[in-house]
Short mmCIF file of C-alpha atoms (C1' of nucleotides) in Angstrom, two decimals:
data_model
loop_
_atom_site.label_atom_id
_atom_site.label_comp_id
_atom_site.label_asym_id
_atom_site.label_seq_id
_atom_site.Cartn_x
_atom_site.Cartn_y
_atom_site.Cartn_z
CA MET S 166 1.96 -45.33 35.14
CA SER S 167 2.79 -42.40 33.36
CA VAL S 168 2.45 -39.08 35.21
CA THR S 169 0.88 -37.37 32.40
CA GLU S 170 -2.15 -39.05 31.05
CA ALA S 171 -1.88 -40.44 27.66
CA ALA S 172 -5.21 -39.35 26.16
CA PRO S 173 -4.33 -40.60 22.75
CA ARG S 174 -7.28 -38.42 21.17
CA ALA S 175 -6.23 -36.92 18.04
CA SER S 176 -7.61 -33.42 18.92
CA GLU S 177 -5.42 -33.43 22.04
CA ARG S 178 -2.25 -34.57 19.96
CA ALA S 179 -3.03 -31.89 17.33
CA TYR S 180 -3.21 -29.11 19.97
CA ARG S 181 -0.17 -30.10 21.70
CA ALA S 182 1.80 -30.44 18.49
CA LEU S 183 0.73 -27.09 17.24
CA ARG S 184 1.19 -25.33 20.53
CA ASP S 185 4.68 -26.77 20.83
CA GLU S 186 5.62 -25.85 17.26
CA ILE S 187 4.36 -22.26 18.05
CA VAL S 188 6.40 -22.11 21.21
CA ARG S 189 9.48 -23.44 19.46
CA TRP S 190 9.17 -20.79 16.64
CA GLU S 191 8.89 -23.59 14.05
CA LEU S 192 5.66 -21.88 13.39
CA ALA S 193 6.68 -18.19 13.35
CA PRO S 194 4.28 -15.39 14.21
CA GLY S 195 2.14 -14.54 11.37
CA THR S 196 2.17 -18.01 9.82
CA VAL S 197 -1.20 -18.83 8.43
CA LEU S 198 -2.89 -21.85 9.98
CA ALA S 199 -4.91 -23.48 7.29
CA GLU S 200 -7.03 -26.39 8.39
CA VAL S 201 -6.52 -28.75 5.34
CA GLU S 202 -2.75 -28.24 5.25
CA LEU S 203 -2.49 -28.98 9.02
CA ALA S 204 -4.66 -31.94 8.83
CA ALA S 205 -2.82 -33.36 6.23
CA ARG S 206 0.59 -32.75 7.91
CA LEU S 207 -0.65 -34.18 11.24
CA GLY S 208 -2.26 -37.20 9.46
CA MET S 209 -5.80 -36.66 10.48
CA SER S 210 -9.02 -35.07 9.36
CA ARG S 211 -10.08 -31.35 9.66
CA THR S 212 -12.26 -32.12 12.82
CA PRO S 213 -9.78 -32.65 15.53
CA VAL S 214 -7.68 -29.82 13.84
CA ARG S 215 -10.44 -27.43 14.27
CA GLU S 216 -10.84 -28.18 17.86
CA ALA S 217 -7.19 -27.75 18.30
CA LEU S 218 -7.17 -24.31 16.49
CA ALA S 219 -10.19 -23.34 18.63
CA ARG S 220 -7.96 -23.98 21.82
CA LEU S 221 -5.15 -22.03 20.42
CA VAL S 222 -7.44 -19.05 19.71
CA SER S 223 -8.77 -19.13 23.28
CA ASP S 224 -5.14 -19.43 24.60
CA GLY S 225 -4.22 -16.40 22.35
CA LEU S 226 -1.68 -18.37 20.54
CA ALA S 227 -3.70 -18.09 17.15
CA VAL S 228 -5.72 -15.02 16.06
CA ALA S 229 -8.22 -14.43 13.49
CA VAL S 230 -6.84 -12.52 10.39
CA GLY S 231 -9.03 -10.68 8.08
CA GLY S 232 -12.32 -12.12 9.43
CA ARG S 233 -11.46 -15.63 7.75
CA GLY S 234 -8.48 -17.52 8.64
CA LEU S 235 -6.19 -17.92 11.32
CA ALA S 236 -2.58 -17.10 11.99
CA VAL S 237 -0.04 -17.58 14.58
CA ALA S 238 -0.41 -14.68 16.93
CA PRO S 239 2.23 -11.99 16.36
CA MET S 240 4.61 -10.91 18.93
CA ASP S 241 5.62 -7.26 19.84
CA LEU S 242 6.83 -5.58 22.77
CA ASP S 243 3.36 -4.23 24.08
CA GLN S 244 2.06 -7.76 24.05
CA VAL S 245 5.02 -9.10 25.94
CA ARG S 246 4.32 -6.34 28.43
CA ASP S 247 0.75 -7.29 28.67
CA VAL S 248 1.50 -10.94 29.18
CA TYR S 249 3.86 -10.07 31.95
CA GLU S 250 1.32 -7.90 33.63
CA VAL S 251 -1.16 -10.87 33.84
CA ARG S 252 1.69 -13.11 34.95
CA GLN S 253 2.59 -10.80 37.82
CA ALA S 254 -1.05 -10.54 38.85
CA LEU S 255 -1.45 -14.30 39.01
CA GLU S 256 1.94 -15.60 40.13
CA THR S 257 2.43 -13.10 43.02
CA HIS S 258 -0.79 -14.29 44.23
CA ALA S 259 -0.04 -18.07 43.59
CA ALA S 260 3.17 -17.41 45.40
CA ARG S 261 1.41 -15.95 48.42
CA LEU S 262 -1.03 -18.96 48.54
CA ALA S 263 1.80 -21.54 48.26
CA ALA S 264 3.84 -19.79 51.20
CA ARG S 265 0.61 -20.11 53.23
CA ARG S 266 -0.41 -23.60 52.13
CA GLY S 267 2.65 -25.39 50.58
CA ASP S 268 4.69 -28.10 52.23
CA PRO S 269 7.94 -26.39 53.33
CA GLY S 270 10.00 -29.53 52.64
CA VAL S 271 9.09 -29.50 48.93
CA PHE S 272 10.23 -25.94 48.38
CA ALA S 273 13.39 -26.20 50.69
CA ALA S 274 14.39 -29.12 48.42
CA LEU S 275 13.83 -26.96 45.35
CA ALA S 276 15.72 -23.96 46.83
CA ASP S 277 18.54 -26.45 47.40
CA GLU S 278 18.29 -27.77 43.88
CA LEU S 279 18.32 -24.16 42.52
CA ALA S 280 21.41 -23.25 44.68
CA ALA S 281 23.26 -26.42 43.38
CA THR S 282 22.22 -26.09 39.63
CA THR S 283 24.54 -24.84 37.07
CA THR S 284 23.50 -22.33 34.33
CA SER S 285 26.67 -22.74 32.36
CA ALA S 286 26.07 -22.97 28.60
CA ASP S 287 29.04 -25.58 28.39
CA ALA S 288 27.38 -28.11 30.69
CA ASP S 289 23.90 -27.60 29.36
CA PRO S 290 23.72 -25.98 25.89
CA GLY S 291 19.95 -25.80 25.85
CA HIS S 292 19.60 -25.28 29.61
CA VAL S 293 17.06 -28.06 29.61
CA ALA S 294 17.93 -29.00 33.08
CA TYR S 295 17.69 -25.62 34.44
CA TYR S 296 14.26 -24.76 32.65
CA ASP S 297 13.11 -28.06 33.79
CA LEU S 298 13.79 -27.28 37.36
CA VAL S 299 11.94 -23.94 36.99
CA ALA S 300 9.13 -25.85 35.49
CA ARG S 301 8.98 -27.93 38.66
CA LEU S 302 9.06 -24.97 40.65
CA ASP S 303 6.23 -23.58 38.81
CA ALA S 304 4.29 -26.78 39.18
CA ALA S 305 4.87 -26.95 43.03
CA VAL S 306 3.56 -23.35 43.32
CA ASP S 307 0.44 -24.50 41.46
CA ALA S 308 -0.07 -27.56 43.31
CA ALA S 309 0.46 -25.98 46.61
CA ALA S 310 -1.85 -23.08 45.73
CA GLY S 311 -4.37 -25.72 45.23
CA ASN S 312 -6.55 -23.64 43.06
CA PRO S 313 -7.49 -25.08 39.73
CA TYR S 314 -8.88 -21.83 38.47
CA LEU S 315 -5.65 -20.05 39.11
CA ALA S 316 -3.71 -22.89 37.42
CA ALA S 317 -6.16 -22.72 34.26
CA ALA S 318 -5.59 -19.06 34.22
CA LEU S 319 -1.82 -19.22 34.46
CA ALA S 320 -1.40 -22.00 31.90
CA PRO S 321 -1.67 -19.97 28.75
CA VAL S 322 0.30 -17.21 30.25
CA ARG S 323 3.17 -19.75 30.89
CA THR S 324 2.86 -20.90 27.23
CA HIS S 325 3.19 -17.41 25.94
CA LEU S 326 6.07 -17.01 28.21
CA ALA S 327 7.81 -20.12 26.91
CA ARG S 328 7.57 -18.48 23.32
CA ILE S 329 8.91 -15.11 24.54
CA ARG S 330 11.75 -16.86 26.25
CA ARG S 331 12.87 -18.30 22.80
CA ALA S 332 13.02 -14.93 21.39
CA ALA S 333 15.27 -13.78 24.12
CA GLN S 334 18.80 -14.64 24.26
CA HIS S 335 19.87 -16.96 27.25
CA ASP S 336 22.80 -14.93 28.21
CA PRO S 337 24.75 -16.50 31.32
CA ALA S 338 24.53 -13.41 33.61
CA ARG S 339 20.91 -13.36 33.40
CA LEU S 340 20.39 -16.99 33.81
CA ALA S 341 22.58 -17.05 36.82
CA ALA S 342 20.75 -13.94 38.29
CA ALA S 343 17.36 -15.65 37.51
CA ALA S 344 18.35 -18.81 39.34
CA VAL S 345 19.16 -16.82 42.49
CA GLU S 346 15.89 -15.19 42.13
CA HIS S 347 13.92 -18.41 41.84
CA ARG S 348 15.93 -19.61 44.72
CA THR S 349 14.79 -16.70 46.73
CA ILE S 350 11.19 -17.28 45.81
CA ALA S 351 11.45 -20.97 46.73
CA ALA S 352 13.02 -20.28 50.12
CA ALA S 353 10.38 -17.73 50.95
CA ILE S 354 7.72 -20.08 50.17
CA ALA S 355 9.53 -22.82 52.34
CA ALA S 356 9.75 -20.29 55.18
CA GLY S 357 5.98 -19.51 54.83
CA ASP S 358 6.76 -15.89 54.26
CA ALA S 359 3.89 -14.93 51.76
CA ASP S 360 4.94 -11.27 51.61
CA LEU S 361 8.48 -12.18 50.82
CA ALA S 362 7.37 -14.75 48.35
CA ALA S 363 5.19 -12.28 46.43
CA HIS S 364 7.61 -9.58 46.42
CA ALA S 365 10.55 -11.87 45.45
CA THR S 366 8.19 -13.06 42.53
CA HIS S 367 7.50 -9.35 41.57
CA VAL S 368 11.12 -8.62 41.49
CA HIS S 369 11.98 -11.71 39.46
CA LEU S 370 9.31 -10.93 36.96
CA HIS S 371 10.48 -7.25 36.64
CA HIS S 372 14.03 -8.37 35.96
CA SER S 373 12.67 -10.97 33.47
CA LEU S 374 10.65 -8.61 31.51
CA GLN S 375 13.44 -6.03 31.45
CA HIS S 376 15.56 -8.67 29.86
CA ALA S 377 12.86 -9.89 27.53
CA VAL S 378 11.99 -6.38 26.36
CA ALA S 379 15.74 -5.53 25.62
CA ASN S 380 16.13 -8.81 23.60
CA VAL S 381 12.87 -9.10 21.95
CA ALA S 382 13.06 -5.83 20.55
CA ARG S 383 15.43 -6.98 17.66
CA THR S 384 13.88 -10.40 17.00
CA THR S 385 10.19 -10.00 16.77
CA GLN S 386 9.84 -11.93 13.59
CA GLU S 387 12.75 -14.30 13.30
CA PRO S 388 13.55 -17.17 15.74
CA PRO S 389 16.68 -16.81 17.79
CA ALA S 390 19.90 -18.23 16.43
CA MET W 7 -24.13 -0.68 14.02
CA SER W 8 -24.61 -2.91 16.80
CA VAL W 9 -22.00 -2.65 19.50
CA THR W 10 -21.55 -6.41 19.92
CA GLU W 11 -20.89 -8.06 16.67
CA ALA W 12 -23.56 -10.27 15.45
CA ALA W 13 -21.34 -13.29 14.44
CA PRO W 14 -24.41 -15.52 13.50
CA ARG W 15 -22.13 -18.43 13.54
CA ALA W 16 -24.12 -21.42 15.03
CA SER W 17 -21.21 -22.60 17.30
CA GLU W 18 -21.05 -18.89 18.81
CA ARG W 19 -24.82 -19.20 19.23
CA ALA W 20 -24.66 -22.47 20.98
CA TYR W 21 -21.95 -21.27 23.26
CA ARG W 22 -23.66 -18.26 24.47
CA ALA W 23 -26.93 -20.03 24.91
CA LEU W 24 -25.48 -22.77 26.88
CA ARG W 25 -23.36 -20.47 28.80
CA ASP W 26 -26.37 -18.24 29.67
CA GLU W 27 -28.51 -21.23 30.69
CA ILE W 28 -25.81 -22.36 33.02
CA VAL W 29 -25.41 -19.05 34.58
CA ARG W 30 -29.14 -18.76 35.09
CA TRP W 31 -29.13 -22.23 36.68
CA GLU W 32 -31.44 -23.29 33.92
CA LEU W 33 -28.92 -25.90 33.68
CA ALA W 34 -28.39 -26.91 37.30
CA PRO W 35 -24.72 -28.24 38.39
CA GLY W 36 -24.43 -31.83 37.54
CA THR W 37 -26.70 -31.67 34.54
CA VAL W 38 -25.34 -34.01 31.87
CA LEU W 39 -24.70 -32.18 28.64
CA ALA W 40 -25.41 -34.80 25.76
CA GLU W 41 -24.30 -33.72 22.41
CA VAL W 42 -27.23 -35.10 20.32
CA GLU W 43 -29.87 -33.68 22.96
CA LEU W 44 -28.50 -30.19 22.85
CA ALA W 45 -28.07 -30.19 18.97
CA ALA W 46 -31.77 -31.19 18.65
CA ARG W 47 -32.73 -28.69 21.29
CA LEU W 48 -30.76 -25.84 19.70
CA GLY W 49 -31.67 -26.69 16.19
CA MET W 50 -28.18 -27.46 14.74
CA SER W 51 -26.01 -30.37 14.25
CA ARG W 52 -23.57 -31.80 16.76
CA THR W 53 -20.66 -30.25 15.23
CA PRO W 54 -21.12 -26.48 16.50
CA VAL W 55 -22.34 -27.92 19.84
CA ARG W 56 -19.21 -29.93 20.14
CA GLU W 57 -17.33 -26.61 19.80
CA ALA W 58 -19.37 -24.85 22.17
CA LEU W 59 -18.95 -27.53 24.90
CA ALA W 60 -15.24 -27.40 24.29
CA ARG W 61 -15.26 -23.81 25.23
CA LEU W 62 -17.32 -24.53 28.28
CA VAL W 63 -14.86 -27.01 29.37
CA SER W 64 -11.92 -24.49 28.92
CA ASP W 65 -14.10 -22.00 30.83
CA GLY W 66 -14.57 -24.52 33.75
CA LEU W 67 -18.22 -24.30 33.45
CA ALA W 68 -18.58 -27.99 32.15
CA VAL W 69 -16.34 -30.95 33.54
CA ALA W 70 -15.86 -34.45 32.12
CA VAL W 71 -17.69 -36.81 34.17
CA GLY W 72 -16.75 -40.67 34.13
CA GLY W 73 -14.14 -40.10 31.26
CA ARG W 74 -17.01 -39.94 28.98
CA GLY W 75 -19.59 -37.33 28.71
CA LEU W 76 -19.92 -33.85 30.12
CA ALA W 77 -21.84 -32.40 32.69
CA VAL W 78 -22.37 -28.88 34.16
CA ALA W 79 -19.67 -28.09 36.65
CA PRO W 80 -20.64 -28.51 40.39
CA MET W 81 -20.60 -25.73 42.65
CA ASP W 82 -19.38 -25.89 46.34
CA LEU W 83 -17.87 -23.50 48.71
CA ASP W 84 -14.38 -24.32 47.89
CA GLN W 85 -14.94 -23.63 44.29
CA VAL W 86 -16.52 -20.22 45.17
CA ARG W 87 -13.51 -19.39 47.15
CA ASP W 88 -11.00 -20.35 44.39
CA VAL W 89 -12.88 -18.31 41.99
CA TYR W 90 -12.71 -15.47 44.19
CA GLU W 91 -8.99 -15.79 44.72
CA VAL W 92 -8.33 -15.52 40.98
CA ARG W 93 -10.90 -12.62 40.86
CA GLN W 94 -8.99 -10.74 43.40
CA ALA W 95 -5.65 -11.41 41.84
CA LEU W 96 -6.83 -10.17 38.49
CA GLU W 97 -9.25 -7.38 39.48
CA THR W 98 -7.08 -5.63 41.84
CA HIS W 99 -4.35 -5.49 39.05
CA ALA W 100 -6.93 -4.34 36.76
CA ALA W 101 -8.09 -1.57 39.03
CA ARG W 102 -4.47 -0.56 39.30
CA LEU W 103 -3.92 -0.30 35.60
CA ALA W 104 -7.20 1.45 35.12
CA ALA W 105 -6.26 4.14 37.76
CA ARG W 106 -2.89 4.75 35.84
CA ARG W 107 -4.30 4.46 32.32
CA GLY W 108 -7.97 5.35 32.32
CA ASP W 109 -9.83 8.35 31.36
CA PRO W 110 -11.02 10.09 34.73
CA GLY W 111 -14.17 11.43 33.05
CA VAL W 112 -15.59 8.01 32.41
CA PHE W 113 -15.03 6.79 35.81
CA ALA W 114 -16.19 9.98 37.61
CA ALA W 115 -19.28 9.53 35.47
CA LEU W 116 -19.77 5.93 36.54
CA ALA W 117 -19.23 6.92 40.12
CA ASP W 118 -21.99 9.44 39.79
CA GLU W 119 -24.43 6.93 38.33
CA LEU W 120 -23.52 4.41 41.00
CA ALA W 121 -24.13 7.17 43.61
CA ALA W 122 -27.57 7.86 41.90
CA THR W 123 -28.80 4.38 41.21
CA THR W 124 -31.39 2.65 43.42
CA THR W 125 -30.91 -0.93 44.72
CA SER W 126 -34.44 -1.14 46.17
CA ALA W 127 -36.29 -4.29 45.00
CA ASP W 128 -39.45 -2.46 44.45
CA ALA W 129 -38.22 -0.23 41.74
CA ASP W 130 -36.27 -2.88 39.99
CA PRO W 131 -37.21 -6.29 40.96
CA GLY W 132 -34.46 -8.15 39.03
CA HIS W 133 -31.86 -5.34 39.90
CA VAL W 134 -31.34 -5.50 36.02
CA ALA W 135 -30.33 -1.82 35.97
CA TYR W 136 -27.93 -2.15 38.85
CA TYR W 137 -26.10 -5.19 37.50
CA ASP W 138 -25.89 -3.69 34.10
CA LEU W 139 -24.27 -0.61 35.72
CA VAL W 140 -21.78 -2.80 37.45
CA ALA W 141 -21.17 -4.75 34.16
CA ARG W 142 -20.39 -1.30 32.63
CA LEU W 143 -18.07 -0.53 35.36
CA ASP W 144 -16.24 -3.84 34.63
CA ALA W 145 -16.08 -3.21 31.06
CA ALA W 146 -14.62 0.27 31.46
CA VAL W 147 -12.06 -1.10 33.71
CA ASP W 148 -11.05 -3.76 31.34
CA ALA W 149 -10.89 -1.09 28.48
CA ALA W 150 -8.79 1.25 30.73
CA ALA W 151 -6.49 -1.45 31.49
CA GLY W 152 -6.03 -2.08 27.92
CA ASN W 153 -4.56 -5.57 28.30
CA PRO W 154 -6.47 -8.12 26.16
CA TYR W 155 -4.76 -10.98 28.04
CA LEU W 156 -5.98 -9.61 31.29
CA ALA W 157 -9.48 -9.28 29.85
CA ALA W 158 -9.28 -12.98 28.40
CA ALA W 159 -8.21 -14.29 31.77
CA LEU W 160 -11.05 -12.40 33.59
CA ALA W 161 -13.81 -13.38 31.24
CA PRO W 162 -14.39 -16.90 32.47
CA VAL W 163 -14.02 -15.85 36.21
CA ARG W 164 -16.85 -13.15 35.76
CA THR W 165 -19.11 -15.84 34.12
CA HIS W 166 -18.48 -18.04 37.12
CA LEU W 167 -19.26 -15.08 39.29
CA ALA W 168 -22.64 -14.47 37.47
CA ARG W 169 -23.56 -18.03 38.35
CA ILE W 170 -22.39 -17.70 42.08
CA ARG W 171 -24.43 -14.58 42.20
CA ARG W 172 -27.62 -16.28 41.22
CA ALA W 173 -27.15 -18.78 44.17
CA ALA W 174 -26.58 -15.86 46.62
CA GLN W 175 -29.56 -13.93 47.71
CA HIS W 176 -29.70 -10.43 46.72
CA ASP W 177 -30.74 -8.86 49.93
CA PRO W 178 -31.08 -5.18 49.81
CA ALA W 179 -28.65 -4.33 52.52
CA ARG W 180 -25.79 -6.05 50.75
CA LEU W 181 -26.62 -4.62 47.38
CA ALA W 182 -26.54 -1.05 49.07
CA ALA W 183 -23.25 -1.63 50.63
CA ALA W 184 -21.89 -3.14 47.27
CA ALA W 185 -23.01 -0.03 45.44
CA VAL W 186 -21.17 2.16 47.86
CA GLU W 187 -18.01 -0.09 47.43
CA HIS W 188 -18.41 0.02 43.60
CA ARG W 189 -18.82 3.75 43.90
CA THR W 190 -15.45 3.95 45.86
CA ILE W 191 -13.76 1.87 43.20
CA ALA W 192 -14.80 4.13 40.39
CA ALA W 193 -13.99 7.36 42.30
CA ALA W 194 -10.54 6.05 43.19
CA ILE W 195 -9.86 5.12 39.44
CA ALA W 196 -11.19 8.60 38.38
CA ALA W 197 -8.78 10.16 40.96
CA GLY W 198 -5.98 8.20 39.55
CA ASP W 199 -5.19 6.57 43.03
CA ALA W 200 -4.06 3.02 41.93
CA ASP W 201 -3.47 1.90 45.57
CA LEU W 202 -6.76 3.08 46.62
CA ALA W 203 -8.49 1.49 43.67
CA ALA W 204 -6.75 -1.74 44.42
CA HIS W 205 -7.44 -1.89 47.99
CA ALA W 206 -11.02 -0.74 47.47
CA THR W 207 -11.46 -3.61 45.06
CA HIS W 208 -9.92 -6.05 47.69
CA VAL W 209 -12.42 -4.91 50.19
CA HIS W 210 -15.41 -5.21 48.01
CA LEU W 211 -14.56 -8.74 47.00
CA HIS W 212 -13.75 -9.65 50.59
CA HIS W 213 -17.48 -8.51 51.39
CA SER W 214 -18.75 -10.11 48.41
CA LEU W 215 -17.26 -13.36 49.08
CA GLN W 216 -18.35 -13.33 52.69
CA HIS W 217 -22.01 -12.68 51.42
CA ALA W 218 -21.86 -15.36 48.92
CA VAL W 219 -20.25 -18.16 51.12
CA ALA W 220 -23.04 -17.30 53.61
CA ASN W 221 -25.83 -17.67 51.12
CA VAL W 222 -24.56 -20.25 48.88
CA ALA W 223 -24.08 -22.78 51.73
CA ARG W 224 -27.66 -23.66 51.71
CA THR W 225 -28.26 -23.66 48.03
CA THR W 226 -25.43 -25.56 46.30
CA GLN W 227 -27.97 -27.76 44.18
CA GLU W 228 -31.02 -25.70 43.55
CA PRO W 229 -31.48 -22.42 41.96
CA PRO W 230 -32.70 -19.59 44.18
CA ALA W 231 -36.44 -18.80 44.54
"C1'" DC C 109 -1.24 1.77 -18.69
"C1'" DC C 110 -4.66 1.85 -14.92
"C1'" DC C 111 -8.98 0.58 -12.98
"C1'" DC C 112 -13.11 -1.66 -12.40
"C1'" DG C 113 -16.31 -5.69 -12.66
"C1'" DG C 114 -17.37 -10.32 -12.86
"C1'" DC C 115 -15.98 -14.73 -12.25
"C1'" DT C 116 -13.89 -18.63 -10.15
"C1'" DC C 117 -11.78 -21.06 -6.81
"C1'" DT C 118 -10.36 -22.07 -2.38
"C1'" DC C 119 -11.37 -22.19 2.38
"C1'" DT C 120 -14.15 -22.20 6.26
"C1'" DG C 121 -18.50 -23.33 8.75
"C1'" DT C 122 -22.06 -27.20 9.12
"C1'" DA C 123 -24.10 -31.36 8.47
"C1'" DT C 124 -23.86 -36.26 8.24
"C1'" DG C 125 -22.16 -40.95 8.30
"C1'" DC C 126 -19.32 -44.56 10.80
"C1'" DA C 127 -16.63 -47.23 14.29
"C1'" DC C 128 -15.27 -48.11 18.85
"C1'" DA C 129 -15.70 -47.85 23.65
"C1'" DG C 130 -17.95 -47.80 27.97
"C1'" DG C 131 -21.97 -48.85 30.75
"C1'" DG C 132 -26.25 -50.80 31.83
"C1'" DC C 133 -29.34 -54.49 31.67
"C1'" DC C 134 -30.71 -59.27 31.36
"C1'" DC C 135 -29.97 -63.90 32.14
"C1'" DG C 136 -27.76 -67.77 33.97
"C1'" DT C 137 -25.68 -70.07 37.84
"C1'" DA C 138 -24.39 -70.91 42.53
"C1'" DT H 47 -31.75 -64.31 46.23
"C1'" DA H 48 -27.15 -62.51 44.98
"C1'" DC H 49 -23.50 -62.36 42.07
"C1'" DG H 50 -21.01 -62.74 37.64
"C1'" DG H 51 -20.67 -62.70 32.71
"C1'" DG H 52 -21.98 -61.49 28.28
"C1'" DC H 53 -24.70 -58.82 25.09
"C1'" DC H 54 -26.87 -54.62 23.46
"C1'" DC H 55 -27.19 -49.88 23.14
"C1'" DT H 56 -26.27 -45.26 23.63
"C1'" DG H 57 -22.88 -41.86 23.08
"C1'" DT H 58 -18.53 -39.77 21.90
"C1'" DG H 59 -14.67 -39.15 18.57
"C1'" DC H 60 -13.45 -39.10 14.09
"C1'" DA H 61 -13.87 -38.91 9.13
"C1'" DT H 62 -16.16 -37.21 5.12
"C1'" DA H 63 -19.28 -34.67 2.29
"C1'" DC H 64 -21.94 -30.13 1.21
"C1'" DA H 65 -22.70 -25.28 0.80
"C1'" DG H 66 -21.75 -20.31 1.25
"C1'" DA H 67 -18.73 -16.48 1.36
"C1'" DG H 68 -14.58 -13.92 0.74
"C1'" DA H 69 -10.36 -13.08 -1.88
"C1'" DG H 70 -7.62 -13.24 -5.83
"C1'" DC H 71 -7.34 -12.91 -10.75
"C1'" DC H 72 -8.35 -12.12 -15.41
"C1'" DG H 73 -10.26 -9.51 -19.06
"C1'" DG H 74 -12.46 -5.44 -20.73
"C1'" DG H 75 -13.03 -0.64 -20.85
"C1'" DG H 76 -11.52 4.28 -20.18
#
DNA sequence: CCCCGGCTCTCTGTATGCACAGGGCCCGTA
DNA sequence: TACGGGCCCTGTGCATACAGAGAGCCGGGG
């Protein structure tokens, strides 16, 4: 009955574990990814680890270093800008499609939730509830777009974004503004206004990128405090 | 000295071989991809074949069937439309970036070549010269955009497109029109007109999709003649 | 003291072996 | 004859074994 399939395959577990560790900066950019070490740490053989590493490379989360050996992909401002460019191209399009094809009720409900949610650090230190809500909006957009190729192209971009987000500081002012932007997007989709949904997404990504660039600049190697 | 690195790794050879066979319809949609059989046919062990199959799955060229076993991804009209949607989102954006960042000389030269090329079936039965020219334009756009994430997202889409193209008929009228459309795109990028480049790309993809839909409809399972 | 050459040693890439699970087929029964 | 159950067998997923290549290191020579 679980929504996400169990899929207890070792290679899948390895992929998710490594991806999450990279996103959480537990594996910092530049960290070498040695197969034997990872296999030992994850309690499996090299074979599924190799498969997981291949997926990380295709996601752009791991890069070949020196022709031999892999490392966690570095993070610099150019890379952040590039990721946001692709994200803008795909998400504005997805927002358009969702506005045309989505169920208005779903997005109206999400807009209401976004209006009611709090972004204060006191109530929710990690902002898990807020980010979960945003993730649900993303998922609803993907589902409404109904395009598996779009979702597949967006998935690695979203993973990169999650890593970038950890480097940027979650200051309350930005979070409150982002909540309003997300609410605007959800409302536009609910209203079936494709242009507005696309433009609101563009605006949101612009502000998000500005904030990320300003904050990532000083923390390209070490995780946030 | 080769432009494309040799990389004689078996897994890479397997990936390219299978991908090309799928694109050429030598492996028709629905064909089961058994590891042992492929390993024997390609003259290697199952290990690199497994790696190649994993990449094909992540590209969307192979799909799991029945929980166990893989098959060449099927092709239907909805899928073609979905691929073109993603292609439109990414390529219009890439064209914009190329117009802003690209070297005008490169694209002016490509526009001239596109103006001079012939699309007659008599001179070039497989239209290899023409498609090679288009591929060079795509590569130039990717290079000018200078965004590895964009290029990575576009690569599997372009592979799908190549397979779709085989199902559509190459009638001379469409090819001549496409050549003009491509020339317009190249000229717009050379002129640094981002809007025009994006819109010309949109128009081209619209016509290309219309043509593909009209022709793929009757050949979803068998390769073209 | 610095530089170069060879050696070793680790790490990747590939091959092979093993176990489990799912599906198909055959046989028995109603 | 049609249906159900159980067995076999193929095929995947994982583990392990093997070979080659590149990097680092140590020693010798200038």
